[in-house]
XYZ file of N, CA, C and O in Angstrom:
468
model
N -14.568 -1.991 13.927
C -13.882 -2.733 12.877
C -13.926 -1.927 11.587
O -14.989 -1.505 11.155
N -12.765 -1.692 10.983
C -12.665 -0.913 9.754
C -12.304 -1.848 8.617
O -11.320 -2.588 8.696
N -13.082 -1.793 7.559
C -12.822 -2.612 6.378
C -11.920 -1.857 5.412
O -12.104 -0.653 5.197
N -10.988 -2.575 4.837
C -10.082 -2.027 3.834
C -10.200 -2.864 2.567
O -10.206 -4.095 2.640
N -10.287 -2.193 1.429
C -10.413 -2.889 0.147
C -9.355 -2.361 -0.809
O -9.388 -1.185 -1.179
N -8.438 -3.248 -1.196
C -7.367 -2.883 -2.112
C -7.743 -3.276 -3.534
O -8.459 -4.255 -3.749
N -7.217 -2.514 -4.498
C -7.455 -2.820 -5.902
C -6.312 -2.270 -6.744
O -5.495 -1.481 -6.257
N -6.260 -2.703 -8.007
C -5.304 -2.140 -8.950
C -4.124 -3.025 -9.295
O -3.304 -2.648 -10.143
N -4.030 -4.187 -8.679
C -2.916 -5.068 -8.987
C -3.027 -5.661 -10.384
O -4.025 -5.465 -11.088
N -1.984 -6.388 -10.771
C -1.990 -7.025 -12.077
C -0.641 -7.624 -12.395
O 0.249 -7.682 -11.540
N -0.499 -8.051 -13.639
C 0.752 -8.633 -14.126
C 1.376 -7.687 -15.132
O 0.710 -7.294 -16.099
N 2.641 -7.324 -14.914
C 3.329 -6.391 -15.802
C 4.749 -6.880 -16.064
O 5.242 -7.802 -15.397
N 5.386 -6.239 -17.013
C 6.787 -6.498 -17.310
C 7.663 -5.571 -16.465
O 7.232 -4.498 -16.037
N 8.903 -5.984 -16.256
C 9.850 -5.147 -15.532
C 9.965 -3.784 -16.214
O 10.001 -3.695 -17.453
N 9.997 -2.739 -15.386
C 10.085 -1.379 -15.908
C 8.757 -0.677 -16.085
O 8.724 0.542 -16.278
N 7.670 -1.449 -16.014
C 6.344 -0.852 -16.178
C 5.809 -0.324 -14.845
O 6.460 -0.438 -13.807
N 4.606 0.232 -14.900
C 4.017 0.890 -13.725
C 2.650 0.310 -13.403
O 1.964 -0.243 -14.275
N 2.258 0.453 -12.149
C 0.917 0.138 -11.689
C 0.530 1.160 -10.623
O 1.400 1.697 -9.928
N -0.765 1.357 -10.475
C -1.263 2.236 -9.409
C -2.267 1.451 -8.577
O -3.275 0.969 -9.102
N -1.982 1.326 -7.303
C -2.857 0.620 -6.376
C -3.709 1.622 -5.613
O -3.268 2.751 -5.341
N -4.905 1.183 -5.251
C -5.793 2.016 -4.449
C -6.326 1.210 -3.280
O -6.441 -0.025 -3.360
N -6.675 1.926 -2.222
C -7.233 1.289 -1.024
C -8.324 2.196 -0.477
O -8.088 3.392 -0.249
N -9.499 1.626 -0.277
C -10.625 2.367 0.270
C -10.902 1.902 1.693
O -10.918 0.695 1.960
N -11.128 2.866 2.580
C -11.422 2.562 3.981
C -12.873 2.893 4.289
O -13.442 3.825 3.710
N -13.462 2.155 5.235
C -14.892 2.282 5.503
C -15.207 3.256 6.631
O -16.330 3.211 7.163
N -14.258 4.141 6.991
C -14.496 5.029 8.115
C -13.902 6.407 7.865
O -12.806 6.523 7.334
N -14.608 7.470 8.249
C -14.014 8.807 8.131
C -12.863 9.009 9.105
O -12.107 9.974 8.971
N -12.727 8.088 10.071
C -11.573 8.141 10.987
C -10.267 8.010 10.213
O -9.194 8.357 10.697
N -10.389 7.512 8.981
C -9.248 7.415 8.059
C -8.492 8.736 7.998
O -7.268 8.765 7.929
N -9.210 9.843 8.054
C -8.617 11.154 7.817
C -7.627 11.575 8.884
O -6.815 12.465 8.647
N -7.682 10.972 10.055
C -6.741 11.335 11.119
C -5.728 10.225 11.362
O -4.997 10.252 12.350
N -5.682 9.270 10.441
C -4.862 8.075 10.626
C -3.680 8.056 9.674
O -3.837 8.351 8.488
N -2.511 7.722 10.192
C -1.374 7.439 9.314
C -1.639 6.117 8.612
O -1.879 5.103 9.267
N -1.627 6.160 7.284
C -1.927 4.976 6.500
C -0.672 4.474 5.796
O 0.189 5.254 5.388
N -0.585 3.168 5.660
C 0.589 2.587 5.046
C 0.263 1.523 4.020
O -0.866 1.017 3.967
N 1.243 1.223 3.207
C 1.183 0.079 2.294
C 2.204 -0.951 2.775
O 3.322 -0.592 3.204
N 1.801 -2.195 2.672
C 2.615 -3.329 3.067
C 2.585 -4.343 1.925
O 1.699 -4.306 1.075
N 3.527 -5.253 1.931
C 3.487 -6.316 0.923
C 4.031 -7.606 1.499
O 4.834 -7.583 2.444
N 3.582 -8.705 0.918
C 4.052 -10.020 1.328
C 4.392 -10.836 0.097
O 3.506 -11.182 -0.695
N 5.681 -11.089 -0.059
C 6.159 -11.909 -1.171
C 6.047 -13.389 -0.791
O 6.030 -13.728 0.395
N 5.999 -14.266 -1.784
C 5.894 -15.700 -1.486
C 7.001 -16.179 -0.562
O 8.183 -15.898 -0.801
N 6.627 -16.860 0.520
C 7.611 -17.412 1.447
C 8.255 -16.407 2.387
O 9.192 -16.756 3.110
N 7.762 -15.163 2.367
C 8.369 -14.127 3.219
C 7.332 -13.513 4.156
O 6.128 -13.653 3.945
N 7.829 -12.801 5.166
C 6.957 -12.077 6.094
C 6.376 -10.844 5.405
O 6.982 -10.283 4.481
N 5.218 -10.417 5.883
C 4.664 -9.163 5.377
C 5.548 -8.020 5.867
O 5.976 -8.012 7.032
N 5.812 -7.051 4.968
C 6.707 -5.951 5.306
C 6.059 -4.613 4.982
O 5.319 -4.479 4.011
N 6.365 -3.619 5.783
C 5.953 -2.244 5.522
C 6.792 -1.675 4.394
O 8.011 -1.920 4.332
N 6.177 -0.897 3.482
C 6.951 -0.287 2.418
C 6.765 1.220 2.309
O 7.641 1.906 1.766
N 5.655 1.757 2.797
C 5.445 3.205 2.681
C 4.328 3.625 3.612
O 3.448 2.829 3.931
N 4.382 4.891 4.050
C 3.256 5.427 4.803
C 3.112 6.922 4.590
O 4.016 7.593 4.086
N 1.917 7.417 4.942
C 1.608 8.833 4.797
C 0.793 9.261 6.009
O -0.198 8.620 6.372
N 1.222 10.344 6.640
C 0.528 10.832 7.821
C -0.724 11.616 7.425
O -0.934 11.923 6.240
N -1.526 11.958 8.418
C -2.716 12.761 8.134
C -2.343 14.137 7.594
O -3.129 14.767 6.888
N -1.138 14.581 7.877
C -0.666 15.871 7.371
C 0.031 15.795 6.036
O 0.454 16.817 5.492
N 0.164 14.592 5.508
C 0.758 14.417 4.184
C 2.236 14.060 4.183
O 2.823 13.902 3.105
N 2.840 13.925 5.347
C 4.232 13.500 5.382
C 4.378 12.052 4.969
O 3.518 11.226 5.290
N 5.427 11.739 4.224
C 5.602 10.389 3.695
C 6.929 9.779 4.129
O 7.892 10.489 4.450
N 6.964 8.467 4.118
C 8.181 7.718 4.416
C 8.146 6.443 3.589
O 7.065 5.900 3.321
N 9.336 5.969 3.199
C 9.426 4.809 2.316
C 10.535 3.868 2.776
O 11.566 4.306 3.309
N 10.329 2.596 2.526
C 11.401 1.636 2.701
C 12.456 1.870 1.627
O 12.137 2.322 0.518
N 13.695 1.564 1.956
C 14.789 1.787 1.003
C 14.560 1.029 -0.305
O 14.993 1.475 -1.372
N 13.894 -0.126 -0.226
C 13.699 -0.956 -1.411
C 12.782 -0.318 -2.450
O 12.819 -0.702 -3.621
N 11.962 0.654 -2.049
C 11.020 1.259 -2.991
C 11.226 2.760 -3.143
O 10.603 3.391 -4.005
N 12.082 3.343 -2.320
C 12.295 4.791 -2.346
C 12.757 5.228 -3.738
O 13.641 4.616 -4.345
N 12.121 6.288 -4.246
C 12.470 6.794 -5.558
C 11.689 6.156 -6.694
O 11.711 6.644 -7.829
N 10.993 5.046 -6.407
C 10.208 4.367 -7.445
C 8.710 4.390 -7.128
O 7.885 4.410 -8.040
N 8.354 4.349 -5.859
C 6.954 4.309 -5.432
C 6.579 5.641 -4.798
O 7.397 6.284 -4.122
N 5.315 6.049 -4.989
C 4.806 7.287 -4.399
C 3.460 7.011 -3.743
O 2.529 6.547 -4.411
N 3.361 7.318 -2.460
C 2.107 7.140 -1.735
C 1.376 8.482 -1.672
O 2.002 9.542 -1.570
N 0.049 8.423 -1.774
C -0.766 9.633 -1.685
C -2.097 9.271 -1.031
O -2.441 8.090 -0.913
N -2.835 10.306 -0.630
C -4.119 10.049 0.005
C -5.151 11.053 -0.476
O -4.816 12.187 -0.828
N -6.407 10.619 -0.459
C -7.545 11.470 -0.801
C -8.526 11.360 0.356
O -9.324 10.416 0.411
N -8.460 12.305 1.274
C -9.283 12.208 2.479
C -10.773 12.385 2.177
O -11.617 11.887 2.921
N -11.112 13.079 1.125
C -12.526 13.249 0.761
C -13.158 11.918 0.377
O -14.375 11.739 0.517
N -12.341 10.992 -0.108
C -12.843 9.687 -0.538
C -12.376 8.558 0.378
O -12.653 7.391 0.090
N -11.698 8.901 1.457
C -11.165 7.880 2.379
C -10.326 6.858 1.622
O -10.498 5.641 1.780
N -9.421 7.354 0.784
C -8.619 6.449 -0.031
C -7.133 6.789 0.064
O -6.747 7.946 0.201
N -6.318 5.760 -0.033
C -4.874 5.918 -0.125
C -4.409 5.153 -1.362
O -4.960 4.088 -1.682
N -3.450 5.725 -2.070
C -2.977 5.129 -3.321
C -1.466 4.916 -3.274
O -0.768 5.533 -2.471
N -1.009 4.038 -4.158
C 0.424 3.783 -4.288
C 0.748 3.718 -5.772
O 0.337 2.783 -6.464
N 1.458 4.723 -6.256
C 1.948 4.733 -7.631
C 3.277 4.000 -7.655
O 4.212 4.402 -6.952
N 3.353 2.936 -8.440
C 4.560 2.118 -8.490
C 5.161 2.190 -9.883
O 4.541 1.749 -10.858
N 6.327 2.796 -9.990
C 7.032 2.935 -11.262
C 8.290 2.071 -11.259
O 8.809 1.706 -10.213
N 8.797 1.785 -12.448
C 10.018 0.991 -12.607
C 9.944 -0.308 -11.783
O 10.864 -0.640 -11.032
N 8.833 -0.997 -11.941
C 8.646 -2.236 -11.209
C 9.684 -3.271 -11.609
O 10.122 -3.338 -12.769
N 10.075 -4.065 -10.623
C 11.072 -5.112 -10.814
C 10.500 -6.456 -10.342
O 9.565 -6.480 -9.536
N 11.065 -7.575 -10.795
C 10.550 -8.882 -10.355
C 10.515 -9.031 -8.832
O 9.611 -9.698 -8.308
N 11.451 -8.410 -8.116
C 11.451 -8.490 -6.654
C 10.270 -7.771 -6.017
O 10.024 -7.933 -4.816
N 9.528 -7.000 -6.797
C 8.333 -6.335 -6.283
C 7.113 -7.248 -6.309
O 6.043 -6.867 -5.837
N 7.250 -8.422 -6.872
C 6.151 -9.381 -6.926
C 5.715 -9.751 -5.508
O 6.528 -10.205 -4.694
N 4.438 -9.523 -5.210
C 3.921 -9.749 -3.858
C 2.424 -9.461 -3.855
O 1.886 -8.926 -4.824
N 1.793 -9.800 -2.735
C 0.436 -9.321 -2.464
C 0.583 -8.023 -1.672
O 1.309 -7.992 -0.672
N -0.088 -6.988 -2.126
C 0.017 -5.671 -1.519
C -1.237 -5.376 -0.689
O -2.357 -5.617 -1.146
N -1.008 -4.827 0.497
C -2.072 -4.513 1.435
C -1.920 -3.080 1.933
O -0.812 -2.549 2.009
N -3.020 -2.482 2.324
C -2.949 -1.220 3.053
C -3.429 -1.467 4.473
O -4.160 -2.424 4.745
N -3.006 -0.617 5.372
C -3.473 -0.656 6.755
C -2.978 0.609 7.435
O -2.196 1.361 6.870
N -3.446 0.832 8.624
C -2.925 1.940 9.406
C -1.504 1.590 9.861
O -1.047 0.462 9.709
N -0.836 2.571 10.435
C 0.512 2.363 10.953
C 0.514 2.789 12.420
O 0.222 3.955 12.705
N 0.857 1.892 13.358
C 1.119 0.467 13.174
C -0.127 -0.297 12.738
O -1.238 0.105 13.077
N 0.065 -1.369 11.992
C -1.064 -2.119 11.450
C -1.972 -2.631 12.563
O -1.525 -3.243 13.523
N -3.275 -2.347 12.410
C -4.258 -2.851 13.343
C -4.318 -2.152 14.681
O -5.078 -2.559 15.559
N -3.585 -1.071 14.859
C -3.475 -0.436 16.175
C -4.817 0.068 16.699
O -5.066 0.051 17.908
N -5.693 0.542 15.814
C -6.984 1.087 16.259
C -8.148 0.365 15.596
O -9.239 0.923 15.502
N -7.922 -0.857 15.129
C -9.039 -1.651 14.635
C -9.192 -1.705 13.135
O -10.240 -2.125 12.638
N -8.164 -1.301 12.382
C -8.208 -1.466 10.927
C -7.832 -2.916 10.617
O -6.713 -3.339 10.919
N -8.735 -3.642 9.997
C -8.501 -5.040 9.684
C -7.851 -5.179 8.301
O -8.133 -4.405 7.388
N -7.019 -6.198 8.184
C -6.408 -6.471 6.881
C -7.476 -6.820 5.859
O -8.409 -7.573 6.149
N -7.332 -6.256 4.651
C -8.197 -6.641 3.563
C -7.659 -7.863 2.850
O -6.748 -8.536 3.342
N -8.184 -8.116 1.673
C -7.763 -9.304 0.924
C -6.465 -9.078 0.168
O -5.836 -10.023 -0.287
N -6.063 -7.836 0.031
C -4.847 -7.524 -0.708
C -5.073 -7.552 -2.202
O -6.131 -7.944 -2.697
N -4.056 -7.128 -2.939
C -4.105 -7.153 -4.395
C -2.765 -7.664 -4.915
O -1.708 -7.224 -4.459
N -2.826 -8.616 -5.826
C -1.621 -9.288 -6.315
C -0.917 -8.451 -7.382
O -1.551 -7.985 -8.336
N 0.377 -8.300 -7.210
C 1.230 -7.659 -8.217
C 2.279 -8.676 -8.640
O 2.998 -9.220 -7.792
N 2.343 -8.921 -9.935
C 3.312 -9.871 -10.472
C 4.131 -9.159 -11.544
O 3.565 -8.599 -12.487
N 5.452 -9.171 -11.381
C 6.348 -8.502 -12.316
C 7.274 -9.539 -12.926
O 7.996 -10.244 -12.215
N 7.248 -9.628 -14.230
C 8.097 -10.593 -14.929
C 9.235 -9.871 -15.636
O 9.100 -8.715 -16.042
N 10.333 -10.583 -15.780
C 11.522 -9.972 -16.388
C 11.512 -10.148 -17.884
O 10.696 -10.845 -18.461
């Protein structure tokens, strides 16, 4: 069982930025494709970005060009830089492996991001 702890959320105005971080409790993190997901009120949780162990990245169309995912394998951490935030980005943000839970990474508590217009 791998624990994930997200942090960095908050309340911002449209157009502002936030940086989220996620710490994993296993060095197995370093060989794992890690992703960020989000769940808006009343909606299903959705994948928004991922980064492979080699540093390759992929993004959902809704965040491409505004969000940047990165990883620090020395610290078992993955981050999400979110720029030009919009009200539609309001959600609880989570990290997990891709596919989520495939090798025992459990969902953390998430971190709330609220964007007001």
